[in-house]
Amino acid sequence: MTKLGRWLSIAITVCAALHVRAQDCVPSGNKLAISPHMLQFDNHGQTFVSSLYQDNLSAVLELSRQWAVCTTQDLEEPARLFALGAHAFLTFRLQFANAYVLHEYAHAESAMRLQLANVQVGIDDGNPITASPYLANLAVMAFDPRQITDLSRRGVGVSWGGIPNSISARTQVDAAGLNLHSFFAWHSYASMLHGDKSPTQALGYTVNKWFSPVYFEMDERIGGDPSAYVQDLAAQGIQTHKKDIQQTQLLAALLSNGMWTSARTLLHYGDATNAIAPLHWTGSMPGAGQDFTIYWPEFSSYLNQRGVSLGGDVALAFGSGAMWTLGLERNAIGQDQGTDINLGLHQPWDATTLSGRITLNQGNVFASVKGEYRLSPQVGVTGLLYGTQGDTLVGQRLAFRSGGGGYVGLNIYF
């Protein structure tokens, strides 16, 4: 485990437990999303389906955090600090394990889209990998004693037979896992924008935002995806270094709204509720009589087929209704693949929420739309559809070799 990885895990745990304050406990509402598509790790749109696993784990961990806050509020400060610190460490372990396991499934999904043979994700114990259930893989990564002291240990792995036919396809497979973390961080930030201000969401964001730069640091010793990706670019005549890519990722993290919002939120790990919102400015539109809120941008970095991109999203909300996002993304390292121009909208109503996002790049299009409808206080329906035409940067990652996909399911509120 490198110094960077070790100090990052310690800092997360300390910050999460640093600020504790006894108060009345009023648990907030949570939900679980259940979709038949979650049972198939070889379906189109797997990245979107994997985000359901991320959301569900965050919901369960947030419920346990609120329980821990309530049950320890009458303890003496040292005992309460210890209990919440232990809970924060356990939450970090599960968030890290979940990110790692879904990282491997992202590789597997790309390999399946290429129709490679015998794709398996399972326990890596030195023997040939055989498929293991998601929860078994999660338990090994979170609770195997050998994993707890060494974040570099590969307790779960992926394997397949054959190799991709083209270098661009191989590049996409090698980049799939790290791109998933960037997407998860962006997804967590979107949840913050839409009202999820929990320390658990902040911890999930932090784990995924820093997964790639930490992996690039550890790659010097253990090898893996960063080395493979740099070699893939070199095979296309694109010369770069891992440090250059890591610096781009660090720049995206340090400039991001979600990064600093999460840091502030984690200081309130011991609070039953949290009112910290992403960094923003509020004003009034002259003559319209309506307030608006503009948010500091969220920056992301991705590994694309012919280079590394850097993008940013700015959000603008009007009153308590619609929230618009505008984003730009283009390669900062490697060959020019055009500029993704992204426009998104999130609109809540009483029982319905719709959100959509469209990306344009030199006449190419990627679009997605998600809807939720609450049937009762306990149950709702949810679904997502996406479609792509041509080649966009985001389409390479979210719709690899598929023209469309999505999922349907139920939301269970508790």
Coordinates of C-alpha atoms in Angstrom, one line a residue:
M1 CA 0.0 0.0 0.0
T2 CA 1.6 3.3 -1.0
K3 CA 1.9 6.3 1.3
L4 CA -0.7 8.2 -0.7
G5 CA -3.3 5.4 -0.4
R6 CA -2.5 4.8 3.3
W7 CA -2.8 8.5 4.2
L8 CA -5.9 9.0 2.1
S9 CA -7.8 6.1 4.0
I10 CA -6.6 7.5 7.3
A11 CA -7.7 11.0 6.5
I12 CA -11.1 9.8 5.4
T13 CA -11.7 8.0 8.6
V14 CA -10.4 10.8 10.8
C15 CA -12.4 13.5 9.0
A16 CA -15.5 11.4 9.2
A17 CA -15.3 11.0 12.9
L18 CA -13.8 14.3 13.9
H19 CA -17.0 16.3 14.4
V20 CA -19.6 14.7 16.6
R21 CA -22.4 16.4 18.4
A22 CA -25.4 14.9 20.4
Q23 CA -28.7 16.0 19.0
D24 CA -32.2 14.8 18.3
C25 CA -32.2 11.9 15.8
V26 CA -34.6 12.3 12.9
P27 CA -33.7 9.7 10.3
S28 CA -34.1 10.8 6.8
G29 CA -35.9 8.8 4.1
N30 CA -34.0 6.3 2.0
K31 CA -34.8 4.1 -0.9
L32 CA -33.5 0.9 -2.6
A33 CA -33.8 0.3 -6.3
I34 CA -34.5 -3.3 -7.4
S35 CA -34.3 -4.2 -11.1
P36 CA -34.1 -7.6 -12.8
H37 CA -31.3 -6.1 -14.9
M38 CA -29.1 -6.2 -11.8
L39 CA -28.9 -10.0 -12.1
Q40 CA -27.3 -9.7 -15.5
F41 CA -23.8 -8.3 -15.6
D42 CA -23.8 -8.8 -19.4
N43 CA -26.6 -6.5 -20.3
H44 CA -26.5 -3.3 -22.3
G45 CA -26.1 -0.2 -20.2
Q46 CA -24.3 -2.0 -17.4
T47 CA -22.6 1.2 -16.1
F48 CA -26.1 2.6 -15.4
V49 CA -27.1 -0.7 -13.7
S50 CA -24.0 -0.7 -11.6
S51 CA -24.9 2.7 -10.3
L52 CA -28.0 1.0 -8.7
Y53 CA -25.6 -1.1 -6.6
Q54 CA -23.7 2.0 -5.6
D55 CA -26.9 3.8 -4.7
N56 CA -28.3 0.9 -2.7
L57 CA -25.1 0.4 -0.7
S58 CA -25.1 4.1 0.1
A59 CA -28.7 3.9 1.3
V60 CA -28.0 1.0 3.6
L61 CA -24.9 2.5 5.0
E62 CA -26.6 5.8 5.6
L63 CA -29.3 4.1 7.5
S64 CA -26.7 2.4 9.6
R65 CA -24.9 5.7 10.2
Q66 CA -28.0 7.4 11.4
W67 CA -28.7 4.4 13.7
A68 CA -25.1 4.7 15.1
V69 CA -25.5 8.4 15.7
C70 CA -28.8 7.9 17.6
T71 CA -27.6 5.0 19.7
T72 CA -24.3 6.7 20.7
Q73 CA -25.6 10.2 21.4
D74 CA -25.7 9.6 25.2
L75 CA -22.2 8.2 25.5
E76 CA -19.2 10.1 26.7
E77 CA -17.3 11.9 24.0
P78 CA -14.3 9.5 23.8
A79 CA -16.5 6.5 23.6
R80 CA -18.8 8.1 21.0
L81 CA -15.8 9.2 18.9
F82 CA -14.4 5.7 18.9
A83 CA -17.8 4.2 18.0
L84 CA -18.4 6.6 15.1
G85 CA -14.8 6.3 14.0
A86 CA -15.2 2.5 13.8
H87 CA -18.4 2.9 11.8
A88 CA -16.7 5.3 9.4
F89 CA -13.9 2.8 8.9
L90 CA -16.4 0.0 8.2
T91 CA -18.3 2.3 5.8
F92 CA -15.0 3.2 4.0
R93 CA -14.2 -0.5 3.7
L94 CA -17.5 -1.3 2.1
Q95 CA -17.5 1.7 -0.2
F96 CA -13.9 0.8 -1.4
A97 CA -14.8 -2.9 -1.8
N98 CA -17.9 -2.0 -3.8
A99 CA -15.9 0.3 -6.0
Y100 CA -13.3 -2.4 -6.6
V101 CA -15.8 -5.2 -7.4
L102 CA -17.8 -3.1 -9.8
H103 CA -14.5 -2.0 -11.4
E104 CA -14.0 -5.6 -12.3
Y105 CA -17.5 -6.0 -13.6
A106 CA -16.9 -2.9 -15.8
H107 CA -14.0 -4.8 -17.5
A108 CA -16.2 -7.8 -17.8
E109 CA -19.0 -5.9 -19.5
S110 CA -16.7 -4.5 -22.1
A111 CA -15.2 -8.0 -22.7
M112 CA -18.7 -9.4 -23.1
R113 CA -19.7 -6.7 -25.6
L114 CA -16.7 -7.9 -27.6
Q115 CA -17.9 -11.4 -27.4
L116 CA -14.7 -12.7 -25.8
A117 CA -15.0 -16.2 -24.4
N118 CA -15.5 -17.4 -20.8
V119 CA -15.7 -14.0 -19.1
Q120 CA -15.5 -14.5 -15.3
V121 CA -15.5 -12.2 -12.2
G122 CA -14.7 -13.9 -9.0
I123 CA -12.4 -14.6 -6.0
D124 CA -8.7 -14.3 -6.9
D125 CA -6.9 -16.8 -4.7
G126 CA -4.1 -17.8 -7.0
N127 CA -6.2 -20.4 -8.9
P128 CA -8.0 -19.8 -12.2
I129 CA -10.9 -17.4 -11.6
T130 CA -14.4 -18.8 -11.5
A131 CA -17.5 -16.7 -11.4
S132 CA -18.7 -15.7 -7.9
P133 CA -21.8 -13.8 -6.9
Y134 CA -21.6 -10.0 -6.4
L135 CA -22.2 -10.2 -2.6
A136 CA -19.5 -12.9 -2.2
N137 CA -17.0 -10.7 -4.1
L138 CA -18.0 -7.7 -2.0
A139 CA -17.6 -9.6 1.3
V140 CA -14.1 -10.8 0.4
M141 CA -12.9 -7.3 -0.6
A142 CA -14.4 -5.7 2.5
F143 CA -13.7 -8.3 5.3
D144 CA -10.8 -10.6 4.2
P145 CA -8.1 -9.7 6.9
R146 CA -5.5 -9.6 4.1
Q147 CA -7.4 -6.8 2.3
I148 CA -7.8 -4.6 5.4
T149 CA -4.1 -3.8 5.7
D150 CA -3.3 -3.7 2.0
L151 CA -5.4 -1.8 -0.5
S152 CA -3.2 -3.0 -3.3
R153 CA -4.2 -6.7 -2.8
R154 CA -6.3 -8.1 -5.7
G155 CA -8.8 -10.3 -3.8
V156 CA -11.3 -10.2 -6.7
G157 CA -10.3 -10.4 -10.4
V158 CA -11.6 -10.8 -13.9
S159 CA -10.6 -13.2 -16.7
W160 CA -11.6 -14.1 -20.2
G161 CA -10.3 -15.9 -23.2
G162 CA -8.9 -14.3 -26.4
I163 CA -8.0 -10.7 -27.1
P164 CA -9.9 -7.8 -28.7
N165 CA -9.5 -7.6 -32.4
S166 CA -8.6 -3.9 -32.5
I167 CA -6.3 -1.7 -30.4
S168 CA -9.2 0.8 -29.9
A169 CA -11.4 -2.0 -28.4
R170 CA -8.5 -3.2 -26.2
T171 CA -8.0 0.4 -25.0
Q172 CA -11.7 0.6 -24.1
V173 CA -11.6 -2.6 -22.1
D174 CA -8.5 -1.6 -20.2
A175 CA -10.0 1.8 -19.4
A176 CA -13.5 0.6 -18.4
G177 CA -12.9 0.1 -14.7
L178 CA -11.3 3.4 -14.0
N179 CA -13.9 5.2 -16.1
L180 CA -16.6 3.7 -13.9
H181 CA -15.1 5.4 -10.9
S182 CA -15.2 8.8 -12.6
F183 CA -18.8 8.2 -13.6
F184 CA -19.7 7.1 -10.0
A185 CA -18.2 10.3 -8.6
W186 CA -20.1 12.4 -11.1
H187 CA -23.3 10.4 -10.2
S188 CA -22.7 11.0 -6.5
Y189 CA -22.3 14.7 -7.1
A190 CA -25.6 14.8 -9.1
S191 CA -27.2 13.2 -6.1
M192 CA -25.8 16.0 -3.9
L193 CA -27.3 18.6 -6.3
H194 CA -30.7 16.9 -6.0
G195 CA -30.8 16.9 -2.2
D196 CA -28.7 14.0 -0.9
K197 CA -26.5 15.8 1.6
S198 CA -25.5 12.7 3.6
P199 CA -21.9 12.0 4.8
T200 CA -22.3 8.5 3.3
Q201 CA -22.8 10.0 -0.2
A202 CA -19.8 12.2 0.5
L203 CA -17.7 9.2 1.4
G204 CA -18.8 7.3 -1.7
Y205 CA -17.9 10.3 -3.8
T206 CA -14.5 10.6 -2.2
V207 CA -13.6 6.9 -2.7
N208 CA -14.5 6.9 -6.4
K209 CA -13.0 10.4 -7.1
W210 CA -9.6 9.3 -5.7
F211 CA -9.6 5.7 -6.9
S212 CA -7.9 6.5 -10.2
P213 CA -5.2 8.9 -9.0
V214 CA -4.3 6.5 -6.2
Y215 CA -4.3 3.5 -8.6
F216 CA -1.9 5.5 -10.9
E217 CA 0.4 6.0 -7.9
M218 CA 0.2 2.3 -6.9
D219 CA 0.7 1.1 -10.5
E220 CA 4.5 1.9 -10.2
R221 CA 4.7 -1.0 -7.8
I222 CA 1.9 -3.4 -8.7
G223 CA 1.1 -2.7 -12.3
G224 CA -2.3 -2.9 -13.8
D225 CA -4.8 -0.8 -15.7
P226 CA -2.8 2.5 -15.8
S227 CA 0.3 0.7 -17.4
A228 CA -2.0 -1.2 -19.8
Y229 CA -3.7 2.0 -20.9
V230 CA -0.5 3.9 -21.5
Q231 CA 0.8 1.0 -23.6
D232 CA -2.5 1.0 -25.5
L233 CA -2.1 4.7 -26.4
A234 CA 1.6 4.1 -27.4
A235 CA 0.4 1.4 -29.8
Q236 CA -1.7 4.1 -31.5
G237 CA 1.3 6.4 -31.7
I238 CA 0.2 8.5 -28.7
Q239 CA 3.1 9.0 -26.3
T240 CA 2.3 10.0 -22.7
H241 CA 3.3 9.2 -19.2
K242 CA 1.3 7.9 -16.2
K243 CA 2.3 11.0 -14.2
D244 CA 0.7 13.3 -16.9
I245 CA -2.6 11.4 -16.7
Q246 CA -2.5 11.3 -12.9
Q247 CA -1.9 15.1 -12.8
T248 CA -5.0 15.6 -15.0
Q249 CA -7.0 13.4 -12.6
L250 CA -5.7 15.3 -9.6
L251 CA -6.6 18.6 -11.2
A252 CA -10.1 17.4 -11.8
A253 CA -10.5 16.3 -8.2
L254 CA -9.0 19.4 -6.6
L255 CA -11.1 21.8 -8.7
S256 CA -14.4 20.0 -8.2
N257 CA -17.4 21.2 -6.3
G258 CA -18.0 17.6 -5.0
M259 CA -14.6 17.3 -3.6
W260 CA -14.9 20.3 -1.3
T261 CA -18.5 19.7 -0.5
S262 CA -17.7 16.1 0.5
A263 CA -14.8 17.3 2.7
R264 CA -17.1 19.7 4.5
T265 CA -19.8 17.1 4.8
L266 CA -17.6 14.4 6.3
L267 CA -16.8 16.7 9.2
H268 CA -20.5 16.2 10.2
Y269 CA -20.4 12.4 10.2
G270 CA -21.7 12.4 13.7
D271 CA -24.7 14.6 13.0
A272 CA -28.1 13.0 12.5
T273 CA -28.9 15.4 9.7
N274 CA -26.7 17.6 7.5
A275 CA -27.6 20.8 5.7
I276 CA -24.4 21.4 3.7
A277 CA -25.1 22.0 0.0
P278 CA -22.7 22.0 -2.9
L279 CA -20.8 25.3 -3.3
H280 CA -23.2 27.8 -4.9
W281 CA -24.3 31.4 -5.3
T282 CA -27.9 32.6 -5.2
G283 CA -29.4 35.7 -6.9
S284 CA -32.6 37.1 -8.4
M285 CA -33.4 37.6 -12.0
P286 CA -34.2 41.3 -12.7
G287 CA -37.8 41.8 -13.5
A288 CA -38.7 38.1 -13.2
G289 CA -39.2 37.9 -9.5
Q290 CA -37.5 34.5 -9.4
D291 CA -34.4 33.3 -7.5
F292 CA -31.8 31.3 -9.2
T293 CA -28.8 29.3 -7.9
I294 CA -25.6 28.7 -9.8
Y295 CA -23.2 26.0 -8.6
W296 CA -19.4 25.9 -8.8
P297 CA -18.5 23.3 -11.6
E298 CA -17.8 19.7 -11.2
F299 CA -14.8 18.5 -13.1
S300 CA -14.1 14.9 -14.4
S301 CA -11.4 13.1 -16.2
Y302 CA -11.8 10.0 -18.3
L303 CA -9.7 7.5 -20.3
N304 CA -10.9 7.4 -23.9
Q305 CA -9.9 5.4 -26.9
R306 CA -7.4 7.9 -28.2
G307 CA -6.6 10.1 -25.2
V308 CA -7.5 11.4 -21.7
S309 CA -10.3 14.0 -21.5
L310 CA -11.1 16.7 -19.0
G311 CA -14.6 18.0 -18.7
G312 CA -16.7 20.3 -16.5
D313 CA -20.4 20.7 -15.6
V314 CA -22.1 23.8 -14.4
A315 CA -25.5 23.5 -12.8
L316 CA -28.2 26.2 -12.6
A317 CA -31.4 25.9 -10.6
F318 CA -34.5 28.1 -10.7
G319 CA -36.4 28.3 -7.4
S320 CA -37.1 24.8 -6.1
G321 CA -38.0 23.4 -9.6
A322 CA -35.9 22.7 -12.6
M323 CA -32.2 22.3 -12.5
W324 CA -30.2 22.6 -15.8
T325 CA -26.6 21.5 -16.3
L326 CA -24.3 22.5 -19.1
G327 CA -21.0 20.7 -19.7
L328 CA -18.0 20.5 -22.0
E329 CA -15.5 17.7 -22.4
R330 CA -12.5 17.2 -24.7
N331 CA -9.2 15.3 -24.8
A332 CA -6.5 17.1 -22.8
I333 CA -4.0 14.3 -23.6
G334 CA -3.7 12.5 -26.9
Q335 CA -5.6 13.0 -30.2
D336 CA -8.5 15.3 -30.8
Q337 CA -11.8 13.4 -30.6
G338 CA -14.0 16.5 -30.8
T339 CA -15.8 18.3 -28.0
D340 CA -18.7 16.8 -26.1
I341 CA -21.3 19.4 -25.4
N342 CA -23.7 18.2 -22.7
L343 CA -27.1 19.6 -21.7
G344 CA -29.0 18.1 -18.8
L345 CA -32.3 18.7 -17.0
H346 CA -33.6 17.5 -13.7
Q347 CA -37.3 18.2 -13.0
P348 CA -39.2 17.0 -9.9
W349 CA -42.9 17.1 -9.4
D350 CA -45.1 15.8 -6.6
A351 CA -44.8 12.1 -7.3
T352 CA -42.7 12.2 -10.5
T353 CA -39.1 13.0 -11.3
L354 CA -37.7 13.1 -14.8
S355 CA -34.1 13.7 -15.7
G356 CA -32.4 13.7 -19.1
R357 CA -29.1 14.5 -20.7
I358 CA -28.1 14.9 -24.3
T359 CA -24.5 15.0 -25.7
L360 CA -23.5 16.4 -29.1
N361 CA -20.1 15.9 -30.7
Q362 CA -19.6 16.9 -34.4
G363 CA -23.0 15.6 -35.4
N364 CA -22.9 12.5 -33.2
V365 CA -25.4 12.1 -30.4
F366 CA -25.8 10.3 -27.0
A367 CA -29.0 10.8 -25.0
S368 CA -30.4 9.3 -21.8
V369 CA -33.6 9.8 -19.9
K370 CA -34.6 8.5 -16.4
G371 CA -38.0 8.6 -14.8
E372 CA -39.3 7.8 -11.3
Y373 CA -43.0 7.7 -10.2
R374 CA -44.0 7.1 -6.6
L375 CA -47.0 4.8 -6.5
S376 CA -47.3 4.9 -2.7
P377 CA -45.3 6.0 0.3
Q378 CA -43.5 2.7 0.2
V379 CA -43.2 1.8 -3.5
G380 CA -42.4 3.5 -6.8
V381 CA -41.3 2.6 -10.3
T382 CA -38.1 3.7 -12.0
G383 CA -36.5 3.3 -15.4
L384 CA -33.8 4.5 -17.6
L385 CA -33.3 4.5 -21.4
Y386 CA -30.4 5.6 -23.5
G387 CA -29.6 5.7 -27.2
T388 CA -26.6 6.7 -29.2
Q389 CA -25.8 7.6 -32.8
G390 CA -22.3 8.0 -34.0
D391 CA -19.2 8.4 -31.7
T392 CA -19.2 10.7 -28.7
L393 CA -16.7 10.6 -25.8
V394 CA -19.4 9.7 -23.3
G395 CA -20.9 7.2 -25.7
Q396 CA -17.6 5.3 -25.9
R397 CA -17.8 4.7 -22.2
L398 CA -21.5 4.3 -21.4
A399 CA -22.7 2.6 -24.6
F400 CA -19.7 0.6 -25.7
R401 CA -20.7 -1.3 -28.9
S402 CA -24.4 -0.8 -28.2
G403 CA -26.9 1.5 -29.8
G404 CA -29.3 1.6 -26.8
G405 CA -30.2 0.0 -23.5
G406 CA -31.4 0.8 -20.0
Y407 CA -33.3 -0.8 -17.2
V408 CA -36.7 -0.9 -15.3
G409 CA -37.3 -1.6 -11.7
L410 CA -39.0 -0.7 -8.4
N411 CA -38.0 1.8 -5.7
I412 CA -38.6 0.7 -2.2
Y413 CA -38.8 3.6 0.3
F414 CA -38.0 3.3 4.0

